[in-house]
Amino acid sequence: MTDFRQQALDYHQFPQPGKISIELTTPAETSQDLALAYSPGVAEPVREISENPEAVYQYTAKGNTVAVITNGTAILGLGNLGGMAAKPVMEGKALLFKRFANIDSFDIEVKHKTVEEFVTTVANIADSFGGINLEDIKAPECFEIEKALIERCKIPIFHDDQHGTAIVTAAGMINALEIQGKKLRHANIVCMGAGAAAIACMELLINCGAQREKIYMLDTKGVIHPRRTDLNEYKKLFANNTDKRSLEDVIDGADVFVGVSGPDVLSAEHVKSMANNPVIFACSNPDPEIKPEVAQAARNDVIIATGRSDYPNQVNNVLCFPFIFRGALDVRARTINADMKVACVHAIRELAKEPVPEEVLTASGDNELTFGKEYIIPKPMDPRLCHRVAKAVAIAAVESGVAALPLPDKYL
């Protein structure tokens, strides 16, 4: 672990600090080049844009840019460490946008005293970009921030910790239940955690067919039910009218466990009490709610996914966020709506059922990957993801009426 820590520090420091830079896309070698790039040539696109604001997409890079924005209040699993501590993570998101979807991304860390200050700051700069990826913002403020920005901005706003996690979870969950011979609409679901990711995961599962009354959500005080007086408006949506109060109560006979809480909260005994052919998503990082080997030792009919790359079935947001933005930008969508998220879910999950190319096996270090208990979602290095997922998202944007452009030729 010490060696890995030093490797990580060296990776971020050498050959120069950071992970991203800006490169030129046009010639800048001659006096003529510079005259076109800046004064006096730059005045021409300025005039065009002043007469037609939409021309900004024609003459600038706006249409292929995403701002990754945070206040550093919920960095990974490390907590509220501030904007500068969050900067390596935001640069990492920018790296992933470029690597997987060829989207130019800029990290922005905001200082603020109130939610309104944060929203105003971001809204005032939003038109500089094609889209905004919110990241590492604590709940419940993240809900208020995203909602306010969606209302005030004309570009896609996407809080990846909520919706990216939800999309990949839903894709893997539907496939896992299919393998187990079950349907999402019939599943009894236990959700350990009631923060941004948990609430988004459950809402999207409902959009995909899960029944709200079959979902039991728990926070640090136990099962969320309507007789509790300490619930915020977001938790109230999942107040289940039940007499069950503890994890032991709700896990008994459950088909699904989704953990977005903390390490080692699910025991082998809990797993043994679940229904036949259970599905467990233990997504706390770096230490899951239960280790796969513990769950599999408890019973051999379980499918388990985690957030870790050293186990099968990694729930990884990179399967989603670069491609949902790629599709949204390609049709100039003004928002990322529920139809686009559901389309993303199904595009990801269907890809897992197809034969895996040799290059993916090589990149992932696997000898074989076949749709089944240890391969329910694609690997992040699968090059088919970008076109497949982005196309599905772009089609959903056009069909749901939020796209300004028709489907590009590359998707026809």
Short mmCIF file of C-alpha atoms in Angstrom, two decimals:
data_model
loop_
_atom_site.label_atom_id
_atom_site.label_comp_id
_atom_site.label_asym_id
_atom_site.label_seq_id
_atom_site.Cartn_x
_atom_site.Cartn_y
_atom_site.Cartn_z
CA MET A 1 0.00 0.00 0.00
CA THR A 2 2.90 2.36 0.73
CA ASP A 3 4.29 1.67 -2.74
CA PHE A 4 0.90 2.38 -4.32
CA ARG A 5 0.60 5.63 -2.38
CA GLN A 6 3.95 6.79 -3.70
CA GLN A 7 3.04 5.66 -7.22
CA ALA A 8 -0.14 7.75 -7.00
CA LEU A 9 1.75 10.80 -5.76
CA ASP A 10 4.39 10.42 -8.47
CA TYR A 11 1.72 9.96 -11.14
CA HIS A 12 0.17 13.31 -10.20
CA GLN A 13 3.51 15.15 -9.93
CA PHE A 14 5.59 13.90 -12.88
CA PRO A 15 6.52 14.68 -15.60
CA GLN A 16 4.70 17.87 -14.64
CA PRO A 17 2.11 18.57 -11.92
CA GLY A 18 -1.47 17.64 -12.73
CA LYS A 19 -3.20 15.44 -15.30
CA ILE A 20 -4.58 17.82 -17.94
CA SER A 21 -3.37 20.62 -20.20
CA ILE A 22 -4.61 22.75 -23.12
CA GLU A 23 -3.53 22.04 -26.68
CA LEU A 24 -3.99 24.13 -29.83
CA THR A 25 -6.37 22.95 -32.54
CA THR A 26 -5.44 25.49 -35.24
CA PRO A 27 -2.09 26.66 -36.70
CA ALA A 28 -0.27 29.41 -34.79
CA GLU A 29 3.07 29.48 -36.58
CA THR A 30 3.00 32.60 -38.74
CA SER A 31 2.01 36.23 -38.44
CA GLN A 32 -0.97 35.46 -40.65
CA ASP A 33 -2.05 32.66 -38.29
CA LEU A 34 -1.89 35.03 -35.32
CA ALA A 35 -3.76 37.73 -37.20
CA LEU A 36 -6.56 35.24 -37.82
CA ALA A 37 -6.49 33.75 -34.32
CA TYR A 38 -6.54 37.07 -32.51
CA SER A 39 -6.53 40.67 -33.73
CA PRO A 40 -7.86 41.64 -36.21
CA GLY A 41 -9.30 38.33 -37.48
CA VAL A 42 -11.07 37.36 -34.27
CA ALA A 43 -13.44 40.29 -34.74
CA GLU A 44 -15.25 38.42 -37.52
CA PRO A 45 -16.62 35.54 -35.39
CA VAL A 46 -17.34 38.09 -32.65
CA ARG A 47 -19.62 39.98 -35.06
CA GLU A 48 -21.28 36.75 -36.21
CA ILE A 49 -22.02 35.64 -32.66
CA SER A 50 -23.31 39.08 -31.64
CA GLU A 51 -25.85 38.86 -34.47
CA ASN A 52 -26.68 35.18 -33.85
CA PRO A 53 -25.84 33.84 -30.36
CA GLU A 54 -26.17 30.23 -31.59
CA ALA A 55 -23.15 30.83 -33.85
CA VAL A 56 -21.00 30.45 -30.73
CA TYR A 57 -21.25 26.70 -31.37
CA GLN A 58 -19.93 27.21 -34.90
CA TYR A 59 -16.96 29.43 -34.12
CA THR A 60 -15.82 28.33 -30.64
CA ALA A 61 -15.21 25.09 -28.73
CA LYS A 62 -18.25 25.60 -26.47
CA GLY A 63 -20.14 22.67 -27.98
CA ASN A 64 -17.50 20.12 -26.95
CA THR A 65 -16.72 21.38 -23.46
CA VAL A 66 -17.87 20.30 -20.02
CA ALA A 67 -17.05 22.07 -16.77
CA VAL A 68 -16.45 19.75 -13.82
CA ILE A 69 -17.48 21.83 -10.80
CA THR A 70 -17.28 21.17 -7.06
CA ASN A 71 -17.16 22.85 -3.68
CA GLY A 72 -15.19 19.98 -2.16
CA THR A 73 -17.77 19.16 0.51
CA ALA A 74 -17.94 15.42 -0.19
CA ILE A 75 -14.69 14.28 -1.79
CA LEU A 76 -14.79 10.56 -2.62
CA GLY A 77 -15.20 8.88 0.77
CA LEU A 78 -12.93 11.41 2.48
CA GLY A 79 -15.49 14.07 3.40
CA ASN A 80 -15.50 17.87 3.41
CA LEU A 81 -11.90 18.76 2.63
CA GLY A 82 -12.42 21.85 0.49
CA GLY A 83 -12.01 22.83 -3.13
CA MET A 84 -8.24 22.58 -3.45
CA ALA A 85 -8.19 19.07 -2.02
CA ALA A 86 -10.89 18.21 -4.59
CA LYS A 87 -8.86 19.52 -7.52
CA PRO A 88 -7.02 16.20 -8.27
CA VAL A 89 -10.40 14.47 -8.46
CA MET A 90 -11.82 17.12 -10.79
CA GLU A 91 -8.73 16.89 -13.01
CA GLY A 92 -9.26 13.13 -13.00
CA LYS A 93 -12.82 13.58 -14.28
CA ALA A 94 -11.47 15.86 -17.00
CA LEU A 95 -8.96 13.18 -17.97
CA LEU A 96 -11.76 10.60 -18.22
CA PHE A 97 -13.95 12.88 -20.34
CA LYS A 98 -11.10 13.31 -22.81
CA ARG A 99 -9.88 9.70 -22.75
CA PHE A 100 -13.25 8.03 -23.19
CA ALA A 101 -15.41 10.55 -25.11
CA ASN A 102 -12.97 13.12 -26.55
CA ILE A 103 -14.71 15.90 -24.60
CA ASP A 104 -12.61 18.87 -23.47
CA SER A 105 -13.18 19.46 -19.79
CA PHE A 106 -12.19 22.14 -17.30
CA ASP A 107 -12.16 21.74 -13.52
CA ILE A 108 -13.61 24.57 -11.43
CA GLU A 109 -13.51 24.70 -7.64
CA VAL A 110 -15.93 27.16 -6.02
CA LYS A 111 -15.70 28.85 -2.62
CA HIS A 112 -19.03 29.92 -1.17
CA LYS A 113 -20.88 30.54 2.08
CA THR A 114 -24.38 29.55 1.00
CA VAL A 115 -26.03 27.28 -1.56
CA GLU A 116 -27.36 30.38 -3.33
CA GLU A 117 -23.84 31.79 -3.69
CA PHE A 118 -22.66 28.54 -5.27
CA VAL A 119 -25.64 28.42 -7.63
CA THR A 120 -25.22 32.06 -8.65
CA THR A 121 -21.50 31.59 -9.34
CA VAL A 122 -22.05 28.54 -11.51
CA ALA A 123 -25.10 29.97 -13.30
CA ASN A 124 -23.12 33.11 -14.16
CA ILE A 125 -20.37 31.14 -15.93
CA ALA A 126 -22.50 28.30 -17.34
CA ASP A 127 -22.86 29.76 -20.84
CA SER A 128 -19.10 29.35 -21.34
CA PHE A 129 -19.58 25.57 -21.60
CA GLY A 130 -21.60 22.95 -23.43
CA GLY A 131 -22.49 21.16 -20.19
CA ILE A 132 -21.76 21.04 -16.46
CA ASN A 133 -20.81 17.97 -14.42
CA LEU A 134 -21.33 18.59 -10.71
CA GLU A 135 -19.11 16.51 -8.48
CA ASP A 136 -18.35 15.76 -4.80
CA ILE A 137 -21.04 18.01 -3.29
CA LYS A 138 -22.61 16.82 -0.05
CA ALA A 139 -26.28 15.98 0.45
CA PRO A 140 -28.83 17.43 0.80
CA GLU A 141 -27.30 20.62 -0.66
CA CYS A 142 -26.45 18.76 -3.88
CA PHE A 143 -30.15 18.24 -4.61
CA GLU A 144 -30.94 21.93 -4.17
CA ILE A 145 -27.92 22.99 -6.24
CA GLU A 146 -28.67 20.71 -9.16
CA LYS A 147 -32.38 21.60 -9.20
CA ALA A 148 -31.67 25.35 -9.12
CA LEU A 149 -29.03 25.13 -11.85
CA ILE A 150 -31.29 23.08 -14.12
CA GLU A 151 -33.93 25.78 -13.76
CA ARG A 152 -31.50 28.64 -14.42
CA CYS A 153 -29.25 27.21 -17.14
CA LYS A 154 -29.87 26.30 -20.79
CA ILE A 155 -27.23 23.56 -20.94
CA PRO A 156 -27.17 20.02 -19.46
CA ILE A 157 -26.49 19.90 -15.70
CA PHE A 158 -25.58 16.48 -14.34
CA HIS A 159 -24.56 15.57 -10.78
CA ASP A 160 -22.54 12.44 -11.46
CA ASP A 161 -22.42 11.23 -7.86
CA GLN A 162 -26.20 10.95 -8.05
CA HIS A 163 -27.09 10.00 -11.58
CA GLY A 164 -23.89 8.36 -12.84
CA THR A 165 -23.93 5.96 -9.91
CA ALA A 166 -27.65 5.39 -10.39
CA ILE A 167 -27.35 4.61 -14.11
CA VAL A 168 -24.55 2.06 -13.73
CA THR A 169 -26.26 0.51 -10.70
CA ALA A 170 -29.55 0.16 -12.58
CA ALA A 171 -27.84 -1.37 -15.62
CA GLY A 172 -26.05 -3.96 -13.53
CA MET A 173 -29.07 -4.57 -11.31
CA ILE A 174 -31.48 -5.36 -14.14
CA ASN A 175 -28.95 -7.77 -15.66
CA ALA A 176 -28.19 -9.44 -12.32
CA LEU A 177 -31.87 -9.98 -11.59
CA GLU A 178 -32.35 -11.41 -15.07
CA ILE A 179 -29.55 -13.91 -14.45
CA GLN A 180 -31.16 -14.78 -11.12
CA GLY A 181 -34.51 -15.39 -12.82
CA LYS A 182 -36.18 -12.34 -11.30
CA LYS A 183 -37.85 -9.10 -12.44
CA LEU A 184 -37.12 -5.64 -11.08
CA ARG A 185 -40.82 -4.90 -10.59
CA HIS A 186 -41.19 -7.87 -8.22
CA ALA A 187 -37.98 -7.32 -6.23
CA ASN A 188 -37.91 -6.44 -2.56
CA ILE A 189 -35.04 -3.94 -2.28
CA VAL A 190 -33.05 -2.85 0.76
CA CYS A 191 -31.04 0.34 0.35
CA MET A 192 -28.44 1.01 3.04
CA GLY A 193 -27.73 4.73 2.85
CA ALA A 194 -29.96 7.74 2.21
CA GLY A 195 -27.61 10.29 0.66
CA ALA A 196 -27.40 11.64 -2.88
CA ALA A 197 -26.32 8.40 -4.56
CA ALA A 198 -28.83 6.25 -2.68
CA ILE A 199 -31.81 8.45 -3.46
CA ALA A 200 -30.84 8.83 -7.12
CA CYS A 201 -30.31 5.06 -7.44
CA MET A 202 -33.73 4.26 -6.05
CA GLU A 203 -35.50 6.92 -8.14
CA LEU A 204 -33.92 5.59 -11.32
CA LEU A 205 -34.72 1.99 -10.41
CA ILE A 206 -38.34 3.11 -10.02
CA ASN A 207 -38.17 4.73 -13.48
CA CYS A 208 -36.94 1.36 -14.75
CA GLY A 209 -39.78 -0.60 -13.14
CA ALA A 210 -39.10 -1.10 -9.41
CA GLN A 211 -42.02 -0.57 -7.05
CA ARG A 212 -41.58 2.23 -4.50
CA GLU A 213 -43.51 0.31 -1.84
CA LYS A 214 -41.04 -2.58 -2.16
CA ILE A 215 -38.04 -0.35 -1.32
CA TYR A 216 -36.77 -0.14 2.26
CA MET A 217 -34.24 2.65 2.74
CA LEU A 218 -32.13 2.98 5.89
CA ASP A 219 -30.01 5.80 7.27
CA THR A 220 -27.93 5.89 10.45
CA LYS A 221 -31.13 5.83 12.54
CA GLY A 222 -32.65 2.81 10.85
CA VAL A 223 -35.53 2.26 8.44
CA ILE A 224 -37.04 5.41 6.95
CA HIS A 225 -40.77 5.39 7.71
CA PRO A 226 -43.53 8.06 7.82
CA ARG A 227 -43.70 8.25 11.62
CA ARG A 228 -40.16 9.64 11.85
CA THR A 229 -39.97 13.38 12.45
CA ASP A 230 -36.34 13.89 11.41
CA LEU A 231 -36.65 13.34 7.64
CA ASN A 232 -35.73 15.90 5.00
CA GLU A 233 -37.93 16.24 1.92
CA TYR A 234 -35.78 13.82 -0.07
CA LYS A 235 -35.86 11.04 2.49
CA LYS A 236 -39.62 11.47 2.89
CA LEU A 237 -40.04 10.21 -0.68
CA PHE A 238 -38.83 6.82 0.57
CA ALA A 239 -40.70 6.64 3.85
CA ASN A 240 -42.07 3.09 3.72
CA ASN A 241 -45.27 2.51 5.69
CA THR A 242 -43.89 -0.49 7.54
CA ASP A 243 -43.41 -1.71 11.11
CA LYS A 244 -39.91 -2.89 10.26
CA ARG A 245 -37.24 -0.76 11.90
CA SER A 246 -33.82 -2.39 11.53
CA LEU A 247 -31.58 -3.86 8.85
CA GLU A 248 -32.25 -7.29 10.34
CA ASP A 249 -35.99 -6.74 9.85
CA VAL A 250 -35.86 -5.65 6.21
CA ILE A 251 -33.04 -7.87 4.93
CA ASP A 252 -35.01 -11.00 5.85
CA GLY A 253 -36.37 -12.30 2.52
CA ALA A 254 -34.99 -9.39 0.50
CA ASP A 255 -34.10 -9.97 -3.14
CA VAL A 256 -31.71 -7.03 -3.42
CA PHE A 257 -29.30 -5.15 -1.16
CA VAL A 258 -27.85 -1.86 -2.37
CA GLY A 259 -25.17 -0.34 -0.15
CA VAL A 260 -23.99 3.24 -0.52
CA SER A 261 -23.12 3.76 3.12
CA GLY A 262 -19.96 2.40 4.72
CA PRO A 263 -17.79 -0.68 5.24
CA ASP A 264 -18.84 -4.00 6.73
CA VAL A 265 -22.45 -3.13 7.61
CA LEU A 266 -23.80 -6.30 5.96
CA SER A 267 -22.85 -9.55 7.68
CA ALA A 268 -22.78 -13.14 6.47
CA GLU A 269 -25.85 -13.78 8.64
CA HIS A 270 -27.70 -10.99 6.86
CA VAL A 271 -26.86 -12.55 3.51
CA LYS A 272 -28.08 -15.95 4.67
CA SER A 273 -31.46 -14.44 5.56
CA MET A 274 -32.06 -12.99 2.08
CA ALA A 275 -34.32 -14.62 -0.52
CA ASN A 276 -33.10 -17.29 -2.91
CA ASN A 277 -30.74 -16.00 -5.63
CA PRO A 278 -30.06 -12.64 -4.00
CA VAL A 279 -28.30 -9.65 -5.57
CA ILE A 280 -25.91 -7.49 -3.56
CA PHE A 281 -24.44 -4.17 -4.68
CA ALA A 282 -21.92 -3.20 -2.00
CA CYS A 283 -20.70 0.07 -3.45
CA SER A 284 -18.95 1.80 -0.54
CA ASN A 285 -15.36 2.62 -1.52
CA PRO A 286 -12.68 1.59 -0.86
CA ASP A 287 -14.21 -0.85 1.64
CA PRO A 288 -17.58 -2.33 0.64
CA GLU A 289 -20.53 -3.06 2.91
CA ILE A 290 -19.52 -6.72 2.67
CA LYS A 291 -16.52 -8.26 0.95
CA PRO A 292 -17.44 -10.52 -1.98
CA GLU A 293 -15.60 -13.49 -0.50
CA VAL A 294 -17.64 -13.19 2.71
CA ALA A 295 -20.93 -13.01 0.83
CA GLN A 296 -20.01 -15.92 -1.44
CA ALA A 297 -18.89 -18.02 1.52
CA ALA A 298 -22.29 -17.43 3.11
CA ARG A 299 -24.12 -18.79 0.07
CA ASN A 300 -23.28 -19.83 -3.47
CA ASP A 301 -26.34 -18.41 -5.23
CA VAL A 302 -25.47 -14.73 -4.69
CA ILE A 303 -24.44 -12.17 -7.33
CA ILE A 304 -22.35 -9.38 -5.87
CA ALA A 305 -21.03 -6.13 -7.33
CA THR A 306 -18.76 -3.55 -5.69
CA GLY A 307 -17.14 -0.25 -6.57
CA ARG A 308 -13.70 -1.84 -6.68
CA SER A 309 -11.69 -2.74 -9.76
CA ASP A 310 -10.05 -5.77 -8.13
CA TYR A 311 -13.34 -7.70 -7.99
CA PRO A 312 -15.71 -8.69 -10.82
CA ASN A 313 -18.75 -6.50 -11.52
CA GLN A 314 -17.30 -3.08 -10.75
CA VAL A 315 -19.94 -0.34 -10.51
CA ASN A 316 -17.92 2.41 -12.15
CA ASN A 317 -19.35 5.81 -13.16
CA VAL A 318 -16.98 5.99 -16.11
CA LEU A 319 -19.34 3.55 -17.85
CA CYS A 320 -21.81 6.43 -17.97
CA PHE A 321 -20.84 10.07 -17.57
CA PRO A 322 -18.51 10.58 -20.56
CA PHE A 323 -21.00 8.98 -22.92
CA ILE A 324 -24.19 10.58 -21.63
CA PHE A 325 -22.52 13.95 -22.16
CA ARG A 326 -21.21 12.87 -25.57
CA GLY A 327 -24.74 12.07 -26.70
CA ALA A 328 -26.20 15.22 -25.13
CA LEU A 329 -23.58 17.50 -26.71
CA ASP A 330 -23.90 15.88 -30.13
CA VAL A 331 -27.56 16.92 -30.39
CA ARG A 332 -27.13 20.07 -28.29
CA ALA A 333 -29.61 18.89 -25.64
CA ARG A 334 -30.70 21.59 -23.21
CA THR A 335 -30.97 19.11 -20.33
CA ILE A 336 -30.36 15.47 -19.40
CA ASN A 337 -33.81 14.10 -18.68
CA ALA A 338 -35.19 10.82 -17.36
CA ASP A 339 -35.63 9.37 -20.86
CA MET A 340 -31.94 9.93 -21.60
CA LYS A 341 -30.89 8.31 -18.31
CA VAL A 342 -33.07 5.24 -18.92
CA ALA A 343 -31.72 4.96 -22.47
CA CYS A 344 -28.21 5.04 -21.01
CA VAL A 345 -29.13 2.24 -18.58
CA HIS A 346 -30.36 -0.07 -21.31
CA ALA A 347 -27.50 0.66 -23.71
CA ILE A 348 -24.96 -0.24 -21.03
CA ARG A 349 -26.72 -3.39 -19.88
CA GLU A 350 -27.35 -4.73 -23.38
CA LEU A 351 -23.67 -4.39 -24.28
CA ALA A 352 -22.77 -6.79 -21.45
CA LYS A 353 -24.69 -9.54 -23.25
CA GLU A 354 -22.57 -9.35 -26.40
CA PRO A 355 -19.29 -11.20 -27.11
CA VAL A 356 -16.32 -9.36 -25.64
CA PRO A 357 -13.55 -8.30 -28.07
CA GLU A 358 -10.01 -9.55 -27.48
CA GLU A 359 -8.75 -6.00 -26.93
CA VAL A 360 -11.11 -5.61 -23.95
CA LEU A 361 -9.91 -8.89 -22.44
CA THR A 362 -6.31 -7.75 -22.82
CA ALA A 363 -6.98 -4.32 -21.30
CA SER A 364 -8.92 -5.77 -18.36
CA GLY A 365 -6.53 -8.66 -17.72
CA ASP A 366 -9.24 -11.31 -18.18
CA ASN A 367 -8.95 -14.54 -20.12
CA GLU A 368 -12.68 -14.74 -20.76
CA LEU A 369 -15.77 -12.62 -20.09
CA THR A 370 -19.23 -14.05 -20.67
CA PHE A 371 -22.55 -12.60 -19.53
CA GLY A 372 -23.24 -14.23 -16.17
CA LYS A 373 -22.75 -13.91 -12.42
CA GLU A 374 -19.27 -12.41 -12.68
CA TYR A 375 -19.89 -10.24 -15.73
CA ILE A 376 -23.12 -8.26 -15.44
CA ILE A 377 -21.87 -4.89 -16.75
CA PRO A 378 -19.26 -4.00 -19.39
CA LYS A 379 -15.66 -3.18 -18.57
CA PRO A 380 -14.75 0.53 -18.62
CA MET A 381 -12.08 -0.07 -21.30
CA ASP A 382 -14.66 -1.39 -23.79
CA PRO A 383 -14.34 0.91 -26.84
CA ARG A 384 -17.89 0.08 -27.97
CA LEU A 385 -19.37 2.00 -25.04
CA CYS A 386 -18.88 5.49 -26.45
CA HIS A 387 -20.76 5.04 -29.71
CA ARG A 388 -23.40 2.69 -28.31
CA VAL A 389 -24.32 4.67 -25.20
CA ALA A 390 -23.96 8.14 -26.74
CA LYS A 391 -26.19 7.12 -29.66
CA ALA A 392 -28.92 5.84 -27.32
CA VAL A 393 -28.77 9.04 -25.29
CA ALA A 394 -28.83 11.24 -28.41
CA ILE A 395 -31.85 9.38 -29.81
CA ALA A 396 -33.69 9.75 -26.48
CA ALA A 397 -32.91 13.48 -26.42
CA VAL A 398 -34.28 13.96 -29.94
CA GLU A 399 -37.37 11.83 -29.31
CA SER A 400 -38.15 13.55 -25.99
CA GLY A 401 -37.91 17.00 -27.54
CA VAL A 402 -34.91 18.44 -25.66
CA ALA A 403 -32.45 18.43 -28.59
CA ALA A 404 -31.69 21.51 -30.72
CA LEU A 405 -30.05 19.45 -33.47
CA PRO A 406 -31.13 16.34 -35.38
CA LEU A 407 -29.32 13.06 -34.93
CA PRO A 408 -25.80 13.36 -36.44
CA ASP A 409 -24.91 11.20 -39.43
CA LYS A 410 -22.50 9.10 -37.34
CA TYR A 411 -25.50 7.76 -35.37
CA LEU A 412 -27.74 7.03 -38.38
#
